[in-house]
Tab-separated table of C-alpha atoms in Angstrom:
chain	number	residue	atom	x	y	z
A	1	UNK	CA	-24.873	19.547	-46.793
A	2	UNK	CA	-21.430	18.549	-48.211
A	3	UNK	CA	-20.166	15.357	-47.783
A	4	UNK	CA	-17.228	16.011	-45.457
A	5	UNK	CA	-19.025	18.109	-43.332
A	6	UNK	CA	-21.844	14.957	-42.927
A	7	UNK	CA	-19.112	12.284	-42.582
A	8	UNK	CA	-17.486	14.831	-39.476
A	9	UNK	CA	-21.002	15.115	-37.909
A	10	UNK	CA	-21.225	11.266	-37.656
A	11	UNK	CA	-18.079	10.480	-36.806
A	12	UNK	CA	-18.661	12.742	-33.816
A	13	UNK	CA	-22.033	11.707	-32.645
A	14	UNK	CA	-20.379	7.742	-32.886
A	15	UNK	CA	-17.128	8.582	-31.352
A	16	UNK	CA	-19.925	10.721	-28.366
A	17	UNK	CA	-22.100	8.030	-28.581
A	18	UNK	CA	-19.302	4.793	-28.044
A	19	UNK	CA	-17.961	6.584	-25.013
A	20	UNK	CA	-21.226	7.383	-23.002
A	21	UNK	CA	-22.112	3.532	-23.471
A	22	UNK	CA	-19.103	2.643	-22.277
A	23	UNK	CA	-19.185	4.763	-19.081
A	24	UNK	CA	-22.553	3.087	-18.586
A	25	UNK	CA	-20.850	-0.323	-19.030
A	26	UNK	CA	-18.113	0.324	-16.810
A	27	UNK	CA	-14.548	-0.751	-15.924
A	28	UNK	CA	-15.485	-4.880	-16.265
A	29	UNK	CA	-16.464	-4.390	-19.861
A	30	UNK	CA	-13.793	-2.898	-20.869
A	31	UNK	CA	-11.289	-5.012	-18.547
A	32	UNK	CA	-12.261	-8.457	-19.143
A	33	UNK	CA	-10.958	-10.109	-22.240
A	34	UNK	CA	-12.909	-13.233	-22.774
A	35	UNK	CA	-13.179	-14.659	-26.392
A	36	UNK	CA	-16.889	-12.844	-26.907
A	37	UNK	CA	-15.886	-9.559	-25.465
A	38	UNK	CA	-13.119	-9.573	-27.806
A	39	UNK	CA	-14.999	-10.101	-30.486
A	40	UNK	CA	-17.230	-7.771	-29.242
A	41	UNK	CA	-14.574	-4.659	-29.568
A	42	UNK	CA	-13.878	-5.594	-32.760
A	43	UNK	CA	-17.439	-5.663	-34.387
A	44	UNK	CA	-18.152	-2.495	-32.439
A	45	UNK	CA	-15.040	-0.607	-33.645
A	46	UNK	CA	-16.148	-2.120	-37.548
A	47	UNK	CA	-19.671	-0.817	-36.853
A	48	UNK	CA	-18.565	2.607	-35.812
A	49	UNK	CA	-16.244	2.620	-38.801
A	50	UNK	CA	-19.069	1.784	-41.040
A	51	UNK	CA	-21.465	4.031	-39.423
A	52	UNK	CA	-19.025	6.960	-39.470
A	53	UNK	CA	-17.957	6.668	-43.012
A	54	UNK	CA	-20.769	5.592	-45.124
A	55	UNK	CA	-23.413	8.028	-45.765
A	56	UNK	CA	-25.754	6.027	-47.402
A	57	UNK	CA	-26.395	3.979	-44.196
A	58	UNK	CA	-29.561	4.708	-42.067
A	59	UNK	CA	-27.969	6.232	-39.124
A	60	UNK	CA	-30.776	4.921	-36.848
A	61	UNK	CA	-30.216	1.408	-38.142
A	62	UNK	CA	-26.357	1.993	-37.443
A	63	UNK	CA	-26.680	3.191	-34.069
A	64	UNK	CA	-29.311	0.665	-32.777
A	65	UNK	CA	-26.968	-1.879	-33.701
A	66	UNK	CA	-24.143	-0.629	-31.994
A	67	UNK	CA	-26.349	-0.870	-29.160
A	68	UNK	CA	-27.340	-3.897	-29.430
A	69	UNK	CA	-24.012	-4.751	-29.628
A	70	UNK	CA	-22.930	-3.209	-26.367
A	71	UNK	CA	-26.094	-3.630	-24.085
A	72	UNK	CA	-26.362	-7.259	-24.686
A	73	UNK	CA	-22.982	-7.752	-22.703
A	74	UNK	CA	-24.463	-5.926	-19.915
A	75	UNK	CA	-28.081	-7.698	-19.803
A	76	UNK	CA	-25.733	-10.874	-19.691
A	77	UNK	CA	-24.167	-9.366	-17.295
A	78	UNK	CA	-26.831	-8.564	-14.666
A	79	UNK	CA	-28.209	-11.636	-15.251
A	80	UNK	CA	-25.442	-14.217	-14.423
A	81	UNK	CA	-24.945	-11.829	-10.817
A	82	UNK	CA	-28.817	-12.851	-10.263
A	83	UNK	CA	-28.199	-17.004	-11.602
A	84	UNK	CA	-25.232	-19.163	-11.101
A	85	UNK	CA	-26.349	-21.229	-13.251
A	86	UNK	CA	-26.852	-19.175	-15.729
A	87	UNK	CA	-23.609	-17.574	-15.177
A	88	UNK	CA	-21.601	-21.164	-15.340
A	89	UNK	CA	-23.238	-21.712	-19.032
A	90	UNK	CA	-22.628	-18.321	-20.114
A	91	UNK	CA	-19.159	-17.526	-18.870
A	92	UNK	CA	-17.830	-20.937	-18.449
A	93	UNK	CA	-15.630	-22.727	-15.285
A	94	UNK	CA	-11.847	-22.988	-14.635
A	95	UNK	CA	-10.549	-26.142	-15.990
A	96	UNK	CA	-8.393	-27.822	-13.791
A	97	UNK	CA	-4.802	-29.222	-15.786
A	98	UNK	CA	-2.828	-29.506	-12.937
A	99	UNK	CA	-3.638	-30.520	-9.565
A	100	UNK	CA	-1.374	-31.236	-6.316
A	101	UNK	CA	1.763	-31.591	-9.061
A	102	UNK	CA	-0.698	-34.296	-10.985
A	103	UNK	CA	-1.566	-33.211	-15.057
A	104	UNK	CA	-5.086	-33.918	-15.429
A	105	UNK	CA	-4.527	-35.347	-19.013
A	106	UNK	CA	-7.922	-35.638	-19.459
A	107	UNK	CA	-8.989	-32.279	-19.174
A	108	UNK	CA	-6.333	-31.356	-21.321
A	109	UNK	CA	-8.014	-33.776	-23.926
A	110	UNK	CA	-11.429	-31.783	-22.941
A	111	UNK	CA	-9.520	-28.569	-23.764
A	112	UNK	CA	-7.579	-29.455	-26.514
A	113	UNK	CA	-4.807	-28.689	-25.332
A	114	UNK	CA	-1.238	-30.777	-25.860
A	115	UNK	CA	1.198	-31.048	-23.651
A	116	UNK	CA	3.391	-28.949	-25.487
A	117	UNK	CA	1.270	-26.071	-25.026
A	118	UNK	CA	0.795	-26.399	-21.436
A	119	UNK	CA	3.925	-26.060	-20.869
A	120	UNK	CA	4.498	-22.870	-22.810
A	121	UNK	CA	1.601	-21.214	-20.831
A	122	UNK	CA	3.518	-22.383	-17.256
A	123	UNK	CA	6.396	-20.732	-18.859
A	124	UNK	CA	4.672	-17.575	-19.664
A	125	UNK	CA	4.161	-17.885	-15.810
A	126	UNK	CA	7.574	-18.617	-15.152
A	127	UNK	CA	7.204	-22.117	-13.740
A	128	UNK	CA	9.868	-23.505	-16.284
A	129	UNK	CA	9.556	-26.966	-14.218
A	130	UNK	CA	6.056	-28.648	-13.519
A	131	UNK	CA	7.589	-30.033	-10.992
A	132	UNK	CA	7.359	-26.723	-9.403
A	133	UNK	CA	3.647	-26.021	-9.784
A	134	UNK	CA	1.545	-27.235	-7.135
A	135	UNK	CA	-1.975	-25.887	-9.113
A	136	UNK	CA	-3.050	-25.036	-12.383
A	137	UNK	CA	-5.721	-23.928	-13.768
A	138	UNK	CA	-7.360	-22.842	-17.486
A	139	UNK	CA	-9.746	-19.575	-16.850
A	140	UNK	CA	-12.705	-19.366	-19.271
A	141	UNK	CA	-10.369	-15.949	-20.441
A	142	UNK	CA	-8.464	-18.511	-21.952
A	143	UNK	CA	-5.625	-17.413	-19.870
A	144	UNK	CA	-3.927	-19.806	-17.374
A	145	UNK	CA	-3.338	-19.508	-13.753
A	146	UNK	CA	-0.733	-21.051	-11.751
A	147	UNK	CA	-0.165	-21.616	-8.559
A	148	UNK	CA	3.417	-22.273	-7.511
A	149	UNK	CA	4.610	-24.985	-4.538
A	150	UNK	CA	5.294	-23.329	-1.089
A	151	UNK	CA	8.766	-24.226	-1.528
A	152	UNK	CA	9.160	-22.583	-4.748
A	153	UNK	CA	7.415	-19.419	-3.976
A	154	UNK	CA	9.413	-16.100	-3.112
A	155	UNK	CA	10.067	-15.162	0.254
A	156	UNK	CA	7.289	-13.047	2.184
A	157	UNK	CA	7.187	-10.486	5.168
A	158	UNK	CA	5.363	-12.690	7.372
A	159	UNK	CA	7.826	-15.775	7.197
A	160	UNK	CA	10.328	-13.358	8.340
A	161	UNK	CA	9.047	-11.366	11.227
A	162	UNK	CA	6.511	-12.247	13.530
A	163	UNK	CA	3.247	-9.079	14.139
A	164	UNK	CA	3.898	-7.442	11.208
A	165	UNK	CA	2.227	-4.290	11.271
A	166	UNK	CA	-0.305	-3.149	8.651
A	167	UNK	CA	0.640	-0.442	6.390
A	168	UNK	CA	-1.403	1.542	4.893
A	169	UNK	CA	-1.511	3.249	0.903
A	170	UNK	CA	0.128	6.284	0.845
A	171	UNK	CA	-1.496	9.287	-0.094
A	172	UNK	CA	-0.781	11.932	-3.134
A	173	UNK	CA	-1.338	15.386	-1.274
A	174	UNK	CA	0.429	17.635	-3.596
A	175	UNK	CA	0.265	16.938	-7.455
A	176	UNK	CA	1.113	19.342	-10.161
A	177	UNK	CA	2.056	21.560	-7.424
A	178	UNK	CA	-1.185	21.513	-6.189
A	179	UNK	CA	-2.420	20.931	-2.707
A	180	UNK	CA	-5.132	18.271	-2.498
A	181	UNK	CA	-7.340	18.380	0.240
A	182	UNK	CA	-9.189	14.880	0.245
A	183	UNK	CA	-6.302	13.026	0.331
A	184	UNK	CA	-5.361	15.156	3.142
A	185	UNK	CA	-8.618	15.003	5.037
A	186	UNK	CA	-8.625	10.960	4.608
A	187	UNK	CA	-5.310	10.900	6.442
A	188	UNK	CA	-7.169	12.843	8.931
A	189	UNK	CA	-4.179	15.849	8.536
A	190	UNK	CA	-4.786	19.535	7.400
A	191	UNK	CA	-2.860	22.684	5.161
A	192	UNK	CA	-1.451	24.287	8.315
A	193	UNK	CA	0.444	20.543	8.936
A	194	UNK	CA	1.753	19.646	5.623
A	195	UNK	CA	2.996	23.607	5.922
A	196	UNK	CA	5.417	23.083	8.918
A	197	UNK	CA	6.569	19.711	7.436
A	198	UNK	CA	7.856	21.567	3.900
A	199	UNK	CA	9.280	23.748	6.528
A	200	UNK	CA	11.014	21.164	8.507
A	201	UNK	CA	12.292	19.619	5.237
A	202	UNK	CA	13.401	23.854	3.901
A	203	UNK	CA	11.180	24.092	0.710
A	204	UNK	CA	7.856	26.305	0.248
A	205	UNK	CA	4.646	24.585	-1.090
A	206	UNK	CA	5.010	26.517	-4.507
A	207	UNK	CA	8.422	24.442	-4.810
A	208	UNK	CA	7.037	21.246	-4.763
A	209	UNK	CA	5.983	19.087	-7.944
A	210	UNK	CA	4.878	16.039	-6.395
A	211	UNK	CA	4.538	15.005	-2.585
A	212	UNK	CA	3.116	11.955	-0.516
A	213	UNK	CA	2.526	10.938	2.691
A	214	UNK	CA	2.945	7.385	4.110
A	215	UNK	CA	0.910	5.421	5.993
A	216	UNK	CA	3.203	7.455	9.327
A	217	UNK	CA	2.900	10.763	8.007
A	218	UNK	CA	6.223	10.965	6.657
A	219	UNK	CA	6.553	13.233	3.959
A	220	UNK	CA	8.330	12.587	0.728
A	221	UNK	CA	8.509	15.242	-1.918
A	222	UNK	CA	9.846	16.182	-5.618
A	223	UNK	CA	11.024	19.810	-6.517
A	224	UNK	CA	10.302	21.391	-9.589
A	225	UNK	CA	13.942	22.180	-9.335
A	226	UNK	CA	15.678	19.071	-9.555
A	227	UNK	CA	19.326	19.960	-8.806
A	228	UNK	CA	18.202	20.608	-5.067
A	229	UNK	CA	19.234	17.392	-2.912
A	230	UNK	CA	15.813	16.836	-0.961
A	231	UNK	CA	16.725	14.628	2.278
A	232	UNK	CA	14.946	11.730	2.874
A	233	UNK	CA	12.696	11.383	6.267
A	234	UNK	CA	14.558	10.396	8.863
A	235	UNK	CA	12.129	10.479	11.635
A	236	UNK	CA	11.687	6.934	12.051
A	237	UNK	CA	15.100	6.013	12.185
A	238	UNK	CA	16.389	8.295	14.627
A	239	UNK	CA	13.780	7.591	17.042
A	240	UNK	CA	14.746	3.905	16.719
A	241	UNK	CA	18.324	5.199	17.097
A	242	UNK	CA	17.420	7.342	20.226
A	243	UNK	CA	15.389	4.014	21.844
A	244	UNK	CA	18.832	1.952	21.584
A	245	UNK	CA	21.133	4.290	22.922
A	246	UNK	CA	19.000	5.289	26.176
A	247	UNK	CA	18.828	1.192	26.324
A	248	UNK	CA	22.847	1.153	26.380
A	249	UNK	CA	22.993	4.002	28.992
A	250	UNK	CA	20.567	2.868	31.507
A	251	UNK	CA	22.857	-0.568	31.783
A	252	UNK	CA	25.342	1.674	31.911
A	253	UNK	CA	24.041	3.520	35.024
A	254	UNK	CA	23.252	0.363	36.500
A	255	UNK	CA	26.760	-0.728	36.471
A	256	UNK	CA	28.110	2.551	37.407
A	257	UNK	CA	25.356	3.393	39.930
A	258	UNK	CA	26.651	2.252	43.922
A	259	UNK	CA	22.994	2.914	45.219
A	260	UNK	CA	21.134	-0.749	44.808
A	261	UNK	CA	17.815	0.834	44.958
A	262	UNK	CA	18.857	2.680	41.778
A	263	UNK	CA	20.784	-0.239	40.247
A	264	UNK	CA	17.411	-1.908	40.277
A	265	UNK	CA	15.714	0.911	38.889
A	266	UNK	CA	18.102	1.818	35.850
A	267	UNK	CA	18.056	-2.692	35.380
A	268	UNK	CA	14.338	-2.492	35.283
A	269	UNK	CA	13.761	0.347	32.808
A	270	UNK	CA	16.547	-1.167	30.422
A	271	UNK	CA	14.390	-4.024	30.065
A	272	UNK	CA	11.616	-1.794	29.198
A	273	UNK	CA	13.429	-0.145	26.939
A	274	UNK	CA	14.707	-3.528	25.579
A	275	UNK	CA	11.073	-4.520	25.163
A	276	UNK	CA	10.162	-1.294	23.410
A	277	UNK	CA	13.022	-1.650	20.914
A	278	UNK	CA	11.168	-5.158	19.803
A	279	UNK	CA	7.882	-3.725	19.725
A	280	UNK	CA	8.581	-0.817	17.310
A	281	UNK	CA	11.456	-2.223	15.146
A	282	UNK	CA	9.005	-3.652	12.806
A	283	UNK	CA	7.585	-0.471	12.420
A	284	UNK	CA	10.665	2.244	12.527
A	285	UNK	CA	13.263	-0.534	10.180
A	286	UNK	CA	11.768	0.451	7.074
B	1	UNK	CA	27.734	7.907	41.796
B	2	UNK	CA	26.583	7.684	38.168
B	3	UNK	CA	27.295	11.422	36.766
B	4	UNK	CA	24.595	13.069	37.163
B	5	UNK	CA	25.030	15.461	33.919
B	6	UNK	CA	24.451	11.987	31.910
B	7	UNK	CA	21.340	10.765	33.536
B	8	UNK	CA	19.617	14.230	32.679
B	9	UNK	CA	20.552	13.648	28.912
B	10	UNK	CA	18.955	10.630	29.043
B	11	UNK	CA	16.145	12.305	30.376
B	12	UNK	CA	15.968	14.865	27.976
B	13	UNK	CA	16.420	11.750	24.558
B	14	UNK	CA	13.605	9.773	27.225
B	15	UNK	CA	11.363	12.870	26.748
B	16	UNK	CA	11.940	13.160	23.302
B	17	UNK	CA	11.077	9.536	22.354
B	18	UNK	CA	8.215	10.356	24.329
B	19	UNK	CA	7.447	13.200	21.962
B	20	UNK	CA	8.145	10.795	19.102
B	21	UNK	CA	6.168	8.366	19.872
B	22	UNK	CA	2.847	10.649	20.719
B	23	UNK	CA	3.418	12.344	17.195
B	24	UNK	CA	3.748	9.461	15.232
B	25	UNK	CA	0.720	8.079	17.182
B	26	UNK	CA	-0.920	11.592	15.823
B	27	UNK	CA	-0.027	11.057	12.147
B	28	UNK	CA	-0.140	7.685	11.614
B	29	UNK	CA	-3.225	6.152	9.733
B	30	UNK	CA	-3.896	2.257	11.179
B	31	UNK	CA	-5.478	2.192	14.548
B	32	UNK	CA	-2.998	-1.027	14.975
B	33	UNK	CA	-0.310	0.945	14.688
B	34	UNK	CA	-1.730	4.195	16.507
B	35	UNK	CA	-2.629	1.794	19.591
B	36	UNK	CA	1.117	0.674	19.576
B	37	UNK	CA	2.311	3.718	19.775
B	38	UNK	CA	0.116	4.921	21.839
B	39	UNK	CA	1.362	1.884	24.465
B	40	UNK	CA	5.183	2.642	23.795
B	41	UNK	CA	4.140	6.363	24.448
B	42	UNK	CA	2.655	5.596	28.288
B	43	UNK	CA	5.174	3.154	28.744
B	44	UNK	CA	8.546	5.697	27.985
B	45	UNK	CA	6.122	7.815	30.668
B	46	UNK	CA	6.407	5.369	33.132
B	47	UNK	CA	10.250	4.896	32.645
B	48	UNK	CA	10.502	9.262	32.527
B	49	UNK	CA	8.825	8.849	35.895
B	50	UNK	CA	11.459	6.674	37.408
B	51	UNK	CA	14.483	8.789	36.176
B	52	UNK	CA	12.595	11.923	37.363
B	53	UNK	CA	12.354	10.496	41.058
B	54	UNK	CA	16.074	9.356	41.053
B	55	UNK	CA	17.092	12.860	39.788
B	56	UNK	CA	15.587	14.384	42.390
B	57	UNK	CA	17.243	12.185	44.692
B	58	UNK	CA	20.154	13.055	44.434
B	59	UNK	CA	19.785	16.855	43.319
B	60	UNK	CA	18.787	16.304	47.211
B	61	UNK	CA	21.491	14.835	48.217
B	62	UNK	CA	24.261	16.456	46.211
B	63	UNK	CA	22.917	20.318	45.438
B	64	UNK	CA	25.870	20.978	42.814
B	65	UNK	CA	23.409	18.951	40.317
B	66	UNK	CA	20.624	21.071	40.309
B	67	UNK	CA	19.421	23.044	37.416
B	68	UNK	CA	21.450	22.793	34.110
């Protein structure tokens, strides 16, 4: 057989061959980029070079040592889930450099690492100051993690408002201008709904590029036509809007009303009211 | 007297909070926030309730205010 036409059959069969294993490995192989598994990919990606190219090689020999290659990750693997032990020789522990705002000098020593290099990986972190780092760690990755002081970290939700509500992912239910069901059916909403929302917003399903649905089953879409204005949900607002004007009215009646029995009434359910406005704000604001 | 015309517009905006709240309770995907809803649903109910007995009081007393 001619030599091209050999060289195309193996590169095939090793470009087949590398992606099965790897769908057998699985996302942490390929994810993880600790000094071995990067040498790893690159002795691999020689191997299947070799092995594609060079027709004198045994292809047996060639392909049992890419495997070899790649399984022995994966025995490792399974192994350190079934030992600690094992797993702490084989993978390694954090090191600890910087603890409560204290550099551990000596475990910089243990790492080799100066102090000049420290602090380029806080910067790469953006702690410019150590001052501001409150925990710091070396990963066996060789990567560092920091971990900021509470006075230097960025503001969250919860210092703001008190019982914020969870909110869920939102789901894709029309991609490519196709309808997907699952995500539909996980939302626990059907065809015939999403229908009479494109209707409420004025565009038909075979309009629509791209559409998801929030964790409140608002609707946000994307026309194939992109010179249409599309307006944004305003469900949620309005309903907030609606809450604080019948508020303002019912102390209005109360004022206005001469009946006491019905000033009391119109006083009570504006508190109610009031205390309805608090609950849902959280969840209407946006 | 408060005017009567006003109270049945707040009526109308109580029901369709009420509304509002039962749909959002429908479509919404956290029980958390379907149980809240749920309780701001029953609780614009209770508040429809009252308005409904003082409108009938005085479409009783003042028959001009029936109807629309």
């Amino acid at each position: 057989m001619p030599n091209w036409l050999e060289v195309a059959i193996r590169s095939f069969s090793v470009i087949i061959g590398l992606f099965l294993i790897m769908k057998i490995l699985g996302k942490k192989q390929l994810g993880r980029l600790s000094y071995f598994e990067y040498i790893l990919g690159i002795t691999v990606g020689s191997l299947a070079a070799d092995i594609s190219m060079d027709i004198e090689l045994d292809l047996a020999s060639g392909i049992t040592s890419i495997l070899i290659w790649l399984l022995f990750p994966l025995v490792i693997s399974l192994i350190s889930i079934k030992s600690k032990r094992f797993s702490d020789f084989v993978e390694g522990k954090a090191t600890v450099f910087i603890k409560h705002g204290k550099v551990m000098e000596d475990n910089l020593k243990k790492e080799k690492y100066t102090a000049n290099e420290l602090l380029e990986q806080l910067r790469k972190k953006q702690a410019f100051s150590f001052a501001d780092v409150e925990f710091a760690a070396l990963e066996p990755s060789g990567d560092i993690s920091v971990l900021l002081k509470k006075e230097k970290q960025p503001l969250t939700v919860g210092d703001v408002m008190n019982n914020v509500p969870s909110i869920r992912e939102p789901q894709t239910i029309i991609m490519d201008g196709k309808i997907l069901d699952e995500p539909l059916a996980t939302h626990r909403l059907n065809r015939r709904w999403l229908k009479e929302e494109l209707d409420k917003i004025g565009v038909t399903p075979e309009n629509v590029f791209l559409a998801q649905v929030d964790s409140f089953g608002q609707v946000t879409v994307d026309l194939y036509d992109d010179k249409v204005e599309v307006p944004p949900p305003v469900t949620k607002q309005l309903l907030l809007a609606s809450i604080k004007k019948c508020q303002a009215d019912f102390e209005l009646f109360a004022l206005q009303t001469e009946s006491q029995t019905a000033k009391n009434m119109y006083t009570k359910n504006a508190e109610k009211l009031t205390l309805i406005e608090q609950t849902v704000t959280p969840l209407l604001k946006n | 007297m408060t005017i009567a015309s006003q109270v049945k517009q707040s009526l109308a905006s109580l029901k369709s909070i009420h509304a509002g709240f039962q749909s959002l309770a429908l479509t919404s995907n956290d029980e958390d926030v379907q149980r809240t809803f749920h309780e701001m649903m029953m609780l614009t109910e209770e508040i429809i309730e009252d308005v409904k007995t003082r409108v009938g009081q005085f479409e009783q007393e003042e028959p001009q205010y029936k109807g629309f």
